[in-house]
Coordinates of C-alpha atoms and ligand atoms in Angstrom, one line a residue:
M1 CA 5.0 45.9 18.4
L2 CA 6.1 43.4 21.0
E3 CA 9.3 41.9 19.8
G4 CA 9.0 38.2 19.1
F5 CA 5.3 38.4 18.1
V6 CA 4.4 37.2 14.6
P7 CA 1.8 39.6 13.3
Y8 CA -1.0 38.7 10.9
P9 CA -0.3 39.8 7.3
E10 CA -1.8 43.1 6.2
E11 CA -4.3 41.5 3.8
F12 CA -5.7 39.3 6.5
V13 CA -5.9 42.1 9.0
K14 CA -7.9 44.1 6.5
R15 CA -10.2 41.1 5.7
Y16 CA -10.8 40.2 9.4
K17 CA -11.6 43.8 10.2
E18 CA -13.8 44.5 7.2
K19 CA -15.8 41.3 7.9
G20 CA -16.3 42.4 11.5
Y21 CA -14.3 39.6 13.2
W22 CA -11.9 42.0 14.8
I23 CA -13.4 45.1 16.3
D24 CA -10.3 46.7 17.9
K25 CA -11.6 46.6 21.5
T26 CA -9.2 45.5 24.2
L27 CA -10.1 42.8 26.7
G28 CA -10.2 45.5 29.3
E29 CA -12.8 47.4 27.3
E30 CA -14.8 44.2 26.9
F31 CA -14.5 43.7 30.6
D32 CA -15.7 47.3 31.4
E33 CA -18.7 46.7 29.1
F34 CA -19.9 43.5 30.6
T35 CA -19.4 44.5 34.2
A36 CA -21.3 47.8 33.5
K37 CA -24.1 45.9 31.9
H38 CA -24.6 43.3 34.5
K39 CA -23.9 45.4 37.6
D40 CA -25.6 43.8 40.6
R41 CA -25.8 40.3 39.2
I42 CA -23.5 37.7 40.7
A43 CA -20.4 37.4 38.6
L44 CA -18.3 35.0 40.6
A45 CA -18.8 32.4 43.3
C46 CA -16.1 30.5 45.0
N47 CA -16.2 28.5 48.3
G48 CA -19.5 30.1 49.3
E49 CA -18.2 33.7 48.6
Y50 CA -20.0 35.8 46.0
V51 CA -18.9 38.8 44.0
T52 CA -21.2 41.0 41.9
Y53 CA -20.2 42.4 38.5
K54 CA -19.9 45.8 40.1
E55 CA -17.6 44.6 42.8
L56 CA -15.5 42.7 40.3
S57 CA -15.1 45.8 38.3
E58 CA -14.1 47.9 41.3
R59 CA -11.6 45.3 42.5
V60 CA -10.0 44.9 39.1
N61 CA -9.7 48.7 38.6
R62 CA -8.1 49.0 42.0
L63 CA -5.6 46.2 41.3
S64 CA -4.8 47.7 37.9
L65 CA -3.9 51.0 39.6
H66 CA -1.8 49.1 42.1
F67 CA 0.0 47.3 39.3
I68 CA 0.9 50.6 37.7
A69 CA 2.1 51.9 41.0
L70 CA 4.3 48.8 41.4
G71 CA 5.9 49.7 38.0
L72 CA 4.1 47.2 35.7
R73 CA 3.6 48.6 32.2
P74 CA 1.9 47.4 29.0
Y75 CA 3.5 44.3 27.5
D76 CA 5.4 43.4 30.7
R77 CA 4.9 39.7 31.4
L78 CA 3.4 38.2 34.5
I79 CA 3.6 34.5 35.3
M80 CA 0.2 33.4 36.4
Q81 CA 0.1 30.4 38.8
L82 CA -3.0 31.2 40.7
P83 CA -5.5 28.3 41.0
N84 CA -9.3 28.4 40.7
E85 CA -10.0 31.2 43.2
L86 CA -11.4 34.7 43.2
E87 CA -7.9 36.3 43.1
F88 CA -7.3 34.6 39.8
A89 CA -10.0 36.7 38.2
Y90 CA -8.9 39.9 39.8
V91 CA -5.3 39.5 38.8
Y92 CA -6.1 38.3 35.3
F93 CA -8.4 41.1 34.4
A94 CA -6.3 43.7 36.2
A95 CA -3.3 42.6 34.1
V96 CA -4.9 42.5 30.7
K97 CA -6.6 45.8 31.3
I98 CA -3.3 47.6 31.3
G99 CA -1.7 45.3 28.7
V100 CA 0.4 43.3 31.2
I101 CA 0.6 39.9 29.6
P102 CA -0.3 37.0 31.8
I103 CA 1.6 33.8 31.0
M104 CA -0.9 31.0 31.7
A105 CA 1.2 28.6 33.7
L106 CA -0.4 26.0 35.9
P107 CA -0.4 26.0 39.7
V108 CA 1.2 22.5 39.5
H109 CA 4.1 23.8 37.5
R110 CA 7.4 23.6 39.4
E111 CA 10.8 25.1 39.0
A112 CA 11.8 23.5 35.7
E113 CA 8.8 25.0 34.0
I114 CA 8.6 28.4 35.8
S115 CA 12.3 29.2 35.5
F116 CA 12.0 28.6 31.8
F117 CA 9.0 31.0 31.5
A118 CA 10.8 33.6 33.6
Q119 CA 13.9 33.4 31.5
F120 CA 12.3 33.1 28.1
T121 CA 9.8 35.9 28.5
E122 CA 11.8 38.0 30.9
A123 CA 8.7 38.2 33.1
K124 CA 8.6 41.0 35.7
A125 CA 6.0 39.5 38.0
H126 CA 4.9 36.2 39.3
A127 CA 1.4 35.6 40.9
V128 CA 1.3 32.6 43.3
P129 CA -1.0 31.1 45.9
S130 CA 0.2 31.2 49.5
S131 CA -0.8 27.6 50.0
F132 CA -1.5 25.0 47.4
K133 CA -1.1 21.2 47.8
D134 CA 2.5 20.4 48.6
I135 CA 4.1 23.2 46.6
D136 CA 5.7 26.1 48.4
H137 CA 5.1 28.7 45.6
Q138 CA 6.6 31.6 47.5
A139 CA 9.9 29.7 48.0
L140 CA 9.8 28.8 44.3
S141 CA 9.4 32.4 43.3
R142 CA 12.2 33.4 45.6
E143 CA 14.6 30.9 43.9
I144 CA 13.6 32.0 40.5
K145 CA 14.1 35.7 41.3
K146 CA 17.7 34.9 42.3
K147 CA 18.5 33.7 38.8
N148 CA 16.3 36.2 36.9
P149 CA 16.9 39.8 38.1
H150 CA 14.1 41.2 35.9
L151 CA 11.6 39.3 38.0
T152 CA 11.0 41.6 40.9
I153 CA 7.4 41.2 41.9
T154 CA 5.8 38.3 43.6
L155 CA 2.0 38.7 44.1
V156 CA 0.6 36.3 46.6
S157 CA -3.1 35.3 47.1
G158 CA -4.4 34.1 50.4
D159 CA -3.2 34.9 53.9
N160 CA 0.3 33.6 54.6
V161 CA 2.3 36.1 52.7
A162 CA 6.1 36.1 53.3
K163 CA 8.0 39.4 53.7
D164 CA 9.3 39.5 50.2
G165 CA 5.8 38.9 48.7
I166 CA 3.0 41.4 48.0
S167 CA -0.3 40.4 49.4
I168 CA -3.1 40.7 46.8
K169 CA -5.6 41.0 49.6
E170 CA -3.8 44.0 51.0
L171 CA -3.7 45.7 47.6
L172 CA -7.4 45.1 47.4
N173 CA -8.0 46.7 50.8
D174 CA -6.1 49.8 49.9
K175 CA -8.4 52.2 48.0
I176 CA -5.7 53.6 45.7
E177 CA -8.4 55.1 43.5
E178 CA -8.9 57.8 46.1
R179 CA -5.4 58.9 45.4
I180 CA -5.0 58.1 41.7
P181 CA -8.1 58.5 39.6
V182 CA -9.3 55.3 37.7
T183 CA -9.3 57.3 34.5
T184 CA -5.4 57.1 34.7
L185 CA -5.9 53.5 33.4
N186 CA -6.8 54.9 30.0
E187 CA -3.2 56.0 29.5
Y188 CA -2.2 52.4 29.7
R189 CA -4.5 51.1 27.0
P190 CA -2.8 48.3 25.0
D191 CA -3.2 47.9 21.3
P192 CA -5.9 45.3 20.5
M193 CA -3.7 43.9 17.7
E194 CA -1.0 43.0 20.2
P195 CA -0.8 39.9 22.4
A196 CA -3.1 40.1 25.4
V197 CA -2.4 36.7 26.9
F198 CA 0.4 34.1 26.5
Q199 CA -1.1 30.6 26.5
L200 CA 1.1 27.5 26.5
S201 CA 1.3 24.8 23.9
G202 CA 1.1 21.2 24.8
G203 CA 4.5 21.3 23.0
T204 CA 6.3 18.7 21.0
T205 CA 9.8 20.1 21.7
G206 CA 12.1 20.1 24.7
V207 CA 10.6 23.3 26.1
P208 CA 7.0 24.6 26.0
K209 CA 6.0 26.9 23.2
I210 CA 4.4 30.2 24.0
I211 CA 1.2 31.2 22.2
P212 CA 0.5 34.9 21.9
R213 CA -3.3 35.6 21.7
T214 CA -4.3 39.1 20.8
H215 CA -7.1 41.1 22.3
N216 CA -9.0 41.0 19.0
D217 CA -8.8 37.3 18.4
Y218 CA -9.3 36.3 22.0
A219 CA -12.4 38.4 22.4
L220 CA -13.8 37.0 19.1
T221 CA -13.2 33.5 20.4
F222 CA -15.1 33.7 23.7
K223 CA -18.0 35.7 22.2
K224 CA -18.6 33.2 19.4
V225 CA -18.3 30.1 21.6
S226 CA -20.8 31.7 24.1
E227 CA -23.3 32.0 21.3
I228 CA -22.7 28.5 20.1
V229 CA -23.1 26.8 23.5
G230 CA -26.1 29.1 24.4
L231 CA -24.8 30.9 27.4
T232 CA -27.2 33.5 28.9
E233 CA -27.6 35.6 32.0
E234 CA -29.4 32.7 33.5
S235 CA -26.5 30.3 33.0
V236 CA -24.3 29.1 35.9
F237 CA -20.9 28.2 34.5
G238 CA -18.8 25.8 36.7
I239 CA -15.0 25.6 36.2
A240 CA -13.4 22.6 37.8
I241 CA -10.4 22.2 35.5
P242 CA -7.6 24.8 35.9
V243 CA -9.0 28.1 34.8
N244 CA -5.6 29.0 33.3
H245 CA -6.3 26.6 30.5
N246 CA -7.5 28.1 27.2
F247 CA -10.5 25.8 27.4
A248 CA -11.5 27.1 30.8
L249 CA -10.6 30.7 30.2
S250 CA -12.0 31.5 26.7
S251 CA -13.8 28.5 25.1
P252 CA -16.2 30.0 26.3
G253 CA -14.6 29.8 29.8
L254 CA -14.5 32.4 32.5
Q255 CA -14.5 35.2 29.9
G256 CA -17.3 33.9 27.7
A257 CA -19.5 33.3 30.7
L258 CA -18.9 36.8 32.2
Y259 CA -19.5 38.3 28.8
S260 CA -22.9 36.6 28.8
G261 CA -23.8 37.9 32.3
A262 CA -23.7 34.4 33.8
K263 CA -22.6 33.4 37.2
V264 CA -19.2 31.7 37.2
V265 CA -18.4 29.1 39.9
L266 CA -14.7 28.6 40.4
I267 CA -14.4 25.1 41.8
P268 CA -11.1 24.7 43.8
S269 CA -10.6 21.1 43.0
P270 CA -11.6 18.7 40.3
R271 CA -12.4 15.9 42.8
N272 CA -15.8 14.4 42.3
E273 CA -17.3 15.2 45.6
V274 CA -16.2 18.8 45.5
V275 CA -17.5 19.2 42.0
F276 CA -20.9 17.5 42.7
E277 CA -21.3 19.6 45.8
N278 CA -20.7 22.7 43.8
I279 CA -23.1 21.7 41.1
Q280 CA -25.8 21.0 43.7
R281 CA -25.2 24.1 45.8
E282 CA -24.8 26.7 43.0
R283 CA -27.2 25.0 40.6
I284 CA -24.6 24.9 37.8
T285 CA -26.0 24.6 34.3
M286 CA -22.9 24.2 32.1
M287 CA -19.3 23.1 32.5
P288 CA -16.2 22.5 30.4
T289 CA -15.5 18.8 30.9
P290 CA -12.6 16.8 29.4
P291 CA -13.7 13.2 28.8
A292 CA -11.6 12.0 31.8
L293 CA -13.8 14.1 34.1
L294 CA -17.0 12.8 32.5
L295 CA -15.9 9.2 32.8
R296 CA -15.0 9.7 36.5
W297 CA -18.4 11.2 37.2
M298 CA -20.3 8.5 35.3
E299 CA -18.5 5.7 37.2
D300 CA -18.9 7.2 40.6
P301 CA -21.4 5.3 42.8
E302 CA -21.8 8.5 45.0
L303 CA -23.2 10.4 42.1
S304 CA -26.8 9.5 42.9
K305 CA -26.4 11.1 46.4
Y306 CA -26.2 14.6 44.8
D307 CA -28.8 16.6 43.0
I308 CA -27.2 17.6 39.7
S309 CA -30.4 18.1 37.9
S310 CA -29.5 21.8 37.2
L311 CA -26.9 20.6 34.7
K312 CA -28.1 21.3 31.2
S313 CA -25.0 20.7 29.1
V314 CA -21.4 19.6 29.4
L315 CA -18.7 20.7 27.0
A316 CA -16.5 17.8 26.1
G317 CA -13.1 18.8 24.7
G318 CA -9.3 18.4 25.2
A319 CA -9.3 14.8 24.2
R320 CA -11.4 12.4 22.2
L321 CA -14.7 11.5 23.7
V322 CA -15.5 8.0 22.4
A323 CA -19.0 7.4 21.2
E324 CA -19.7 4.8 23.8
A325 CA -19.0 7.3 26.6
A326 CA -21.0 10.0 24.7
K327 CA -24.0 7.8 24.6
R328 CA -24.0 7.4 28.4
I329 CA -24.1 11.2 29.1
K330 CA -27.8 11.8 28.8
P331 CA -28.9 8.6 30.6
I332 CA -26.5 9.0 33.5
L333 CA -25.9 12.7 33.9
G334 CA -29.3 13.8 32.5
C335 CA -27.8 16.6 30.3
D336 CA -26.8 17.3 26.7
Y337 CA -23.3 17.7 25.5
H338 CA -21.3 19.5 22.9
Q339 CA -18.1 18.1 21.5
N340 CA -15.3 20.3 20.6
L341 CA -11.8 20.1 19.2
G342 CA -9.9 22.9 20.7
M343 CA -6.3 24.1 20.7
S344 CA -4.7 27.0 22.6
E345 CA -3.2 28.0 19.2
G346 CA -6.7 29.2 18.4
M347 CA -9.1 27.5 16.1
L348 CA -12.0 25.7 17.7
F349 CA -14.5 23.2 16.3
W350 CA -17.9 22.8 17.9
T351 CA -20.9 20.6 17.4
R352 CA -24.1 22.7 17.4
R353 CA -27.2 22.3 19.6
D354 CA -29.5 21.0 16.8
D355 CA -27.0 18.7 15.3
P356 CA -28.3 15.2 14.4
E357 CA -27.2 12.3 16.5
D358 CA -24.5 11.0 14.2
L359 CA -22.6 14.4 14.1
L360 CA -22.9 14.7 17.9
L361 CA -21.6 11.2 18.5
N362 CA -19.0 10.9 15.9
T363 CA -17.5 14.3 15.3
Q364 CA -15.7 16.9 17.2
G365 CA -17.6 19.7 15.5
A366 CA -17.2 22.2 12.7
P367 CA -15.2 25.5 12.6
M368 CA -16.8 28.6 14.0
F369 CA -16.3 31.1 11.2
D370 CA -16.6 31.2 7.4
D371 CA -13.0 32.5 7.3
D372 CA -11.7 29.5 9.3
E373 CA -9.8 27.7 6.6
I374 CA -9.0 24.0 7.1
R375 CA -6.9 21.6 5.1
I376 CA -6.4 17.9 5.5
V377 CA -3.0 16.9 4.0
D378 CA -0.7 14.0 3.4
E379 CA 3.0 13.9 4.4
N380 CA 3.8 15.9 1.3
D381 CA 1.4 18.7 2.2
R382 CA -1.0 17.6 -0.6
D383 CA -4.7 17.8 0.1
V384 CA -6.1 14.3 0.6
P385 CA -9.5 13.4 -1.0
Y386 CA -12.5 14.5 1.0
G387 CA -13.3 12.0 3.8
E388 CA -9.8 10.6 4.0
A389 CA -7.5 11.0 7.0
G390 CA -4.6 13.3 7.1
E391 CA -2.9 16.1 9.1
L392 CA -5.2 19.0 10.0
L393 CA -3.9 22.4 9.0
V394 CA -5.7 25.5 10.1
R395 CA -5.7 29.3 9.5
G396 CA -8.2 31.9 10.5
P397 CA -9.2 35.0 12.6
T398 CA -8.5 33.3 15.9
T399 CA -5.5 31.2 14.9
I400 CA -1.9 32.4 15.7
R401 CA 0.6 32.9 12.9
G402 CA 3.6 31.9 15.0
Y403 CA 4.8 31.0 18.5
Y404 CA 6.4 33.8 20.5
N405 CA 10.1 34.3 19.9
S406 CA 10.6 31.0 18.0
P407 CA 11.5 31.8 14.4
E408 CA 13.2 28.5 13.7
Y409 CA 10.5 26.3 15.2
N410 CA 7.8 28.4 13.4
K411 CA 9.2 27.4 10.1
K412 CA 8.2 23.8 10.9
A413 CA 5.0 24.5 12.8
F414 CA 3.4 26.7 10.1
T415 CA 3.2 26.4 6.4
P416 CA 4.8 29.3 4.4
D417 CA 1.3 30.7 3.8
G418 CA 0.5 30.7 7.5
F419 CA -1.4 27.5 8.2
Y420 CA -0.8 26.1 11.7
R421 CA 0.2 22.4 11.5
T422 CA -1.9 20.9 14.3
G423 CA -0.2 17.5 14.4
D424 CA -3.7 16.1 14.7
V425 CA -4.9 13.5 12.2
A426 CA -8.5 14.2 11.2
K427 CA -11.1 13.3 8.6
M428 CA -13.7 15.7 7.2
Y429 CA -17.3 14.6 7.7
R430 CA -20.5 16.1 6.2
G431 CA -19.5 19.5 5.1
R432 CA -17.0 21.0 7.5
Y433 CA -17.4 18.7 10.4
L434 CA -14.4 16.8 11.5
S435 CA -13.4 13.7 13.4
V436 CA -10.1 13.4 15.1
E437 CA -8.5 10.0 14.2
G438 CA -5.2 10.3 15.9
R439 CA -2.1 12.5 15.9
I440 CA 1.4 12.6 14.5
K441 CA 2.8 15.0 17.1
D442 CA 4.9 13.5 19.8
T443 CA 2.8 14.3 22.9
I444 CA 1.0 12.4 25.6
N445 CA -2.6 13.5 26.2
R446 CA -3.1 12.7 29.9
G447 CA -6.7 13.4 30.6
A448 CA -6.5 16.5 28.2
E449 CA -3.3 17.7 29.9
K450 CA -0.6 17.6 27.2
I451 CA 2.9 16.4 27.9
S452 CA 5.7 16.8 25.4
A453 CA 7.6 13.5 25.1
E454 CA 10.8 15.2 24.2
E455 CA 10.7 17.5 27.2
V456 CA 10.4 14.5 29.6
E457 CA 12.9 12.4 27.7
N458 CA 15.5 15.2 28.1
H459 CA 15.0 15.0 31.8
I460 CA 15.2 11.2 31.9
L461 CA 18.4 11.3 29.9
A462 CA 20.0 13.4 32.5
H463 CA 19.8 10.5 35.0
P464 CA 23.3 9.1 35.5
K465 CA 22.2 5.5 34.9
V466 CA 20.3 6.2 31.7
E467 CA 21.8 5.5 28.3
N468 CA 18.8 6.1 26.1
C469 CA 15.0 6.4 26.5
A470 CA 11.7 6.9 24.8
F471 CA 8.6 8.4 26.5
V472 CA 5.3 7.2 24.9
A473 CA 1.6 7.1 25.6
M474 CA 0.0 4.0 27.1
P475 CA -3.7 3.5 27.2
D476 CA -5.6 4.4 30.3
R477 CA -9.3 3.7 30.8
I478 CA -10.1 7.0 32.5
L479 CA -7.4 9.4 31.5
G480 CA -7.2 8.1 27.9
E481 CA -3.4 8.1 28.0
K482 CA -0.6 8.0 30.5
G483 CA 3.2 8.3 30.0
C484 CA 5.3 5.2 29.9
A485 CA 9.2 5.4 29.9
F486 CA 11.1 2.8 27.9
V487 CA 14.7 3.0 29.3
L488 CA 18.0 1.4 28.3
T489 CA 20.3 1.8 31.3
K490 CA 24.1 2.0 31.1
N491 CA 25.5 -1.6 31.4
N492 CA 21.9 -2.7 31.9
Q493 CA 22.0 -1.6 35.5
P494 CA 18.8 -1.9 37.5
L495 CA 16.5 1.1 37.8
T496 CA 13.1 1.4 39.4
L497 CA 10.3 3.7 38.6
E498 CA 10.5 5.2 42.1
E499 CA 14.2 5.9 41.7
L500 CA 13.7 7.5 38.3
N501 CA 10.7 9.6 39.5
N502 CA 12.5 10.8 42.7
F503 CA 15.2 12.1 40.4
L504 CA 12.8 13.8 38.0
K505 CA 10.9 15.3 41.0
N506 CA 13.8 16.3 43.2
E507 CA 16.7 16.9 40.9
R508 CA 15.0 18.1 37.7
N509 CA 12.0 19.8 39.5
I510 CA 9.4 18.9 36.8
S511 CA 5.7 18.9 37.4
I512 CA 4.2 15.7 39.0
F513 CA 1.7 15.2 36.2
K514 CA 4.5 14.7 33.7
L515 CA 6.2 11.9 35.6
P516 CA 6.2 8.4 33.9
E517 CA 3.6 6.2 35.4
R518 CA 5.3 3.0 34.2
L519 CA 8.9 2.1 33.5
E520 CA 9.9 -0.6 31.0
L521 CA 13.6 -1.5 31.0
V522 CA 14.9 -2.7 27.6
T523 CA 18.1 -3.9 26.2
S524 CA 17.5 -2.4 22.8
F525 CA 15.0 -0.3 21.0
P526 CA 13.0 -1.1 17.8
M527 CA 14.2 1.4 15.2
T528 CA 12.6 2.9 12.1
E529 CA 14.2 2.8 8.7
V530 CA 15.7 6.3 9.2
G531 CA 17.3 5.2 12.4
K532 CA 15.0 6.7 15.0
I533 CA 13.5 4.9 17.9
D534 CA 10.2 3.4 16.6
K535 CA 7.7 4.9 19.0
K536 CA 4.7 3.6 17.2
E537 CA 6.0 0.1 17.8
L538 CA 6.7 0.9 21.5
R539 CA 3.1 2.2 21.9
R540 CA 1.9 -1.0 20.3
I541 CA 4.0 -3.1 22.7
I542 CA 2.9 -1.4 25.8
A543 CA -0.7 -1.3 24.8
E544 CA -0.6 -5.1 24.1
K545 CA 1.1 -5.8 27.4
I546 CA -1.4 -3.8 29.4
E547 CA -4.3 -5.5 27.6
A548 CA -2.8 -8.9 28.5
E549 CA -2.4 -7.9 32.1
T550 CA -5.9 -6.6 32.3
K551 CA -7.3 -9.8 30.9
G552 CA -5.1 -11.7 33.3
E553 CA -6.6 -9.8 36.2
G554 CA -10.1 -10.4 34.9
Ligands
J2J601 C1 -9.3 14.8 20.3 N1 -8.2 15.6 20.6 C2 -8.5 16.8 21.1 C3 -10.9 16.5 21.0 C4 -8.3 18.8 21.9 C5 -11.1 23.9 24.1 C6 -10.9 22.5 24.2 C7 -9.7 22.0 24.3 C8 -8.5 22.7 24.2 C9 -7.2 22.1 24.3 C10 -8.7 24.1 24.1 C11 -9.8 17.3 21.3 N2 -10.6 15.2 20.5 N3 -12.1 16.8 21.2 O1 -7.6 24.9 24.0 O2 -10.1 26.0 23.9 C12 -6.2 17.7 21.4 C13 -5.6 17.9 20.0 C14 -5.3 19.4 20.0 C15 -4.8 19.6 21.4 C16 -4.8 21.0 21.9 C17 -10.0 24.7 24.0 N4 -9.7 18.6 21.8 N5 -7.6 17.8 21.5 O3 -7.1 20.9 24.6 O4 -3.8 23.4 23.5 O5 -4.5 17.1 19.9 O6 -6.1 22.8 24.0 O7 -4.4 19.7 19.0 O8 -4.3 21.9 25.5 O9 -5.6 18.7 22.2 O10 -4.5 21.0 23.2 P1 -4.6 22.3 24.1

C-alpha cells in the first residue's frame, strides 16, 4: 500500500463491494472500455482540433509505454500543470493507466505551491505547458528540480520545448508500440483500492492538503454523476474551468462525459467570448459552471450576439448559487440547471432533474448513494435537531478517510469513526436535501477557487514591515468573495497594496489568484474571548465598508 494513504476500514470495504459500489476496475480499465465502445465517435475537441475515441486510446497507450520507458512506475507521482488542452487528457489517462498518480495542481500555481508538492509527495515528474499566460513553466520546473533531486522528468506540451524538457508531441509521434507491445501495460496495473489521483483541498492550513482518490471511488463518482445529470452519447460537454479541478474532472467532468460517449470540448480560457464562441461552434449541451461564471454570462451585453441555444443544462457548484441568480438562468440562458455541493474530498450532493422548484432554487441537492452518511452537528459534535444549521460531517463510498501523509491534521479533520468534517454549515431540507448556510473553515471562496487564509497570512507575515495580519473574505458581486488583508505594520509604517503584492508575487512566488485584493491598515485587531483575532468581526467591518462605498458611488 502507498505509504501515507489512509485506507478504508475492512468492514466498509466489504460493505461497499458487496453493495456493488466498488467494482475493482482501474481507471485505465474504465478508459479502455469506454474508448472501445465509442470508437469512431468524437471524444475530444479543442481549438478546432478533433480526436476520436479510437485515436484517444491509441495516443494514451503510446504515452503510457513511453512513461514506462522513461522509468515511471505505479504510485510514482506526477505534478500535473497542463491547462485545458488535448495533451491534458493524453497525459492524465496515460498516467492513471499505469498507476502513476497525477497531482492535480493548477496551471496558475507558481513556485511556492509547486515546490511544496514536489517536496511533500517526492514527485518524479512534472507536466507543464510550453507557453501559458505570463508564467514560464519550464523555468519553474528547472528551479524545482534543483532542490528536489527525485524530480527528474519535465514533460512539456506545445512546441517550444527546452533542451532539458521532454516534448509530449515527440513522444506521441514515436510509435513505441511497434517496439514494445501494448500488452506490456498489463504488468503495470495498479490496485483499484489504491490512490489513482491526488486532488488538492482548498485547505485551511498553512500548506495545501492532498486528497488521495482511489480508482474504485473515483470511477463510482463520475459514473453516478453522469447518470444524475443525464449525460448521453449525444451530449456535448464543455469545460471552461480548469479541467484539473475535481468538478471538471469527475463530477461528471471529463471522465464522466467520456464514459457516457459524449464529445468533450476543452475550452482554453474561461473568458466569455471564448466560451460563447465554443458553445456556438461545438453545439455544447452541458457545462460545469460555478456561479461566478453564470453571473458573468448573464450580465454580458454581448451574449445575444451568439447562438447558445444548444445549451440544455448548466451545473452550478463550487460556491453558493443564490436563488435570485438561479431564477434568471432559464429566462436569460434558456437552459435548465442542477445545483450541487461538491468537495474534492469526495461526497457530492445534486439536485435531480424532476425536482420541484423549491428544491432546485433553495438547496444544493441530496447525496448520491444510500450509503452516503451525513450528520449535521453542533460545536460539541452532537447532532442538531432536523432542519437546524450545524457543521456538515460526511462519510461514504466516495469520501476519503484521511489526507495523504497528514496523521496529525487528520485527527482534527475527521471524527474518530471516519466522518470528514467539511467545515461547511448546512441545514437539512425535505429528506436528505441540504442547503449550505455558511462555513466555519478559514478559507476564502473566490469564484469557487478556494484560498486558505492561513497560507496567505504566513506569506504576508514574512514581509519585513508586517507585525501582524488577518486575511478574510470580503463580498464581491460576481466572484462571491475576494480576499482582504488587514495588516498591522511595525511602528505603523505605511504599506500599500501594490508593495505588499509585489512582495507576495516576487519574493514569495505565490499564485496570483491568492493575492489580497484590498489592504486595510489597522492599529489594533478586534479579539475574541480566547485571545484570537476576531475574523468574524473583520468580515463584518469590511462588508459594511464596501456596502457604504457602493452606496456612495450609486
Ligand atoms: C456552497 N458552497 C459550495 C455550493 C462547493 C463539484 C462541485 C464543486 C466542487 C468543489 C467539487 C458549493 N454551495 N454549491 O469538488 O466535484 C464549497 C464548500 C465545499 C468546498 C469544496 C465538485 N459547492 N462549495 O468546489 O474541493 O465549502 O470542490 O466544502 O474546491 O466548496 O471545494 P472544492
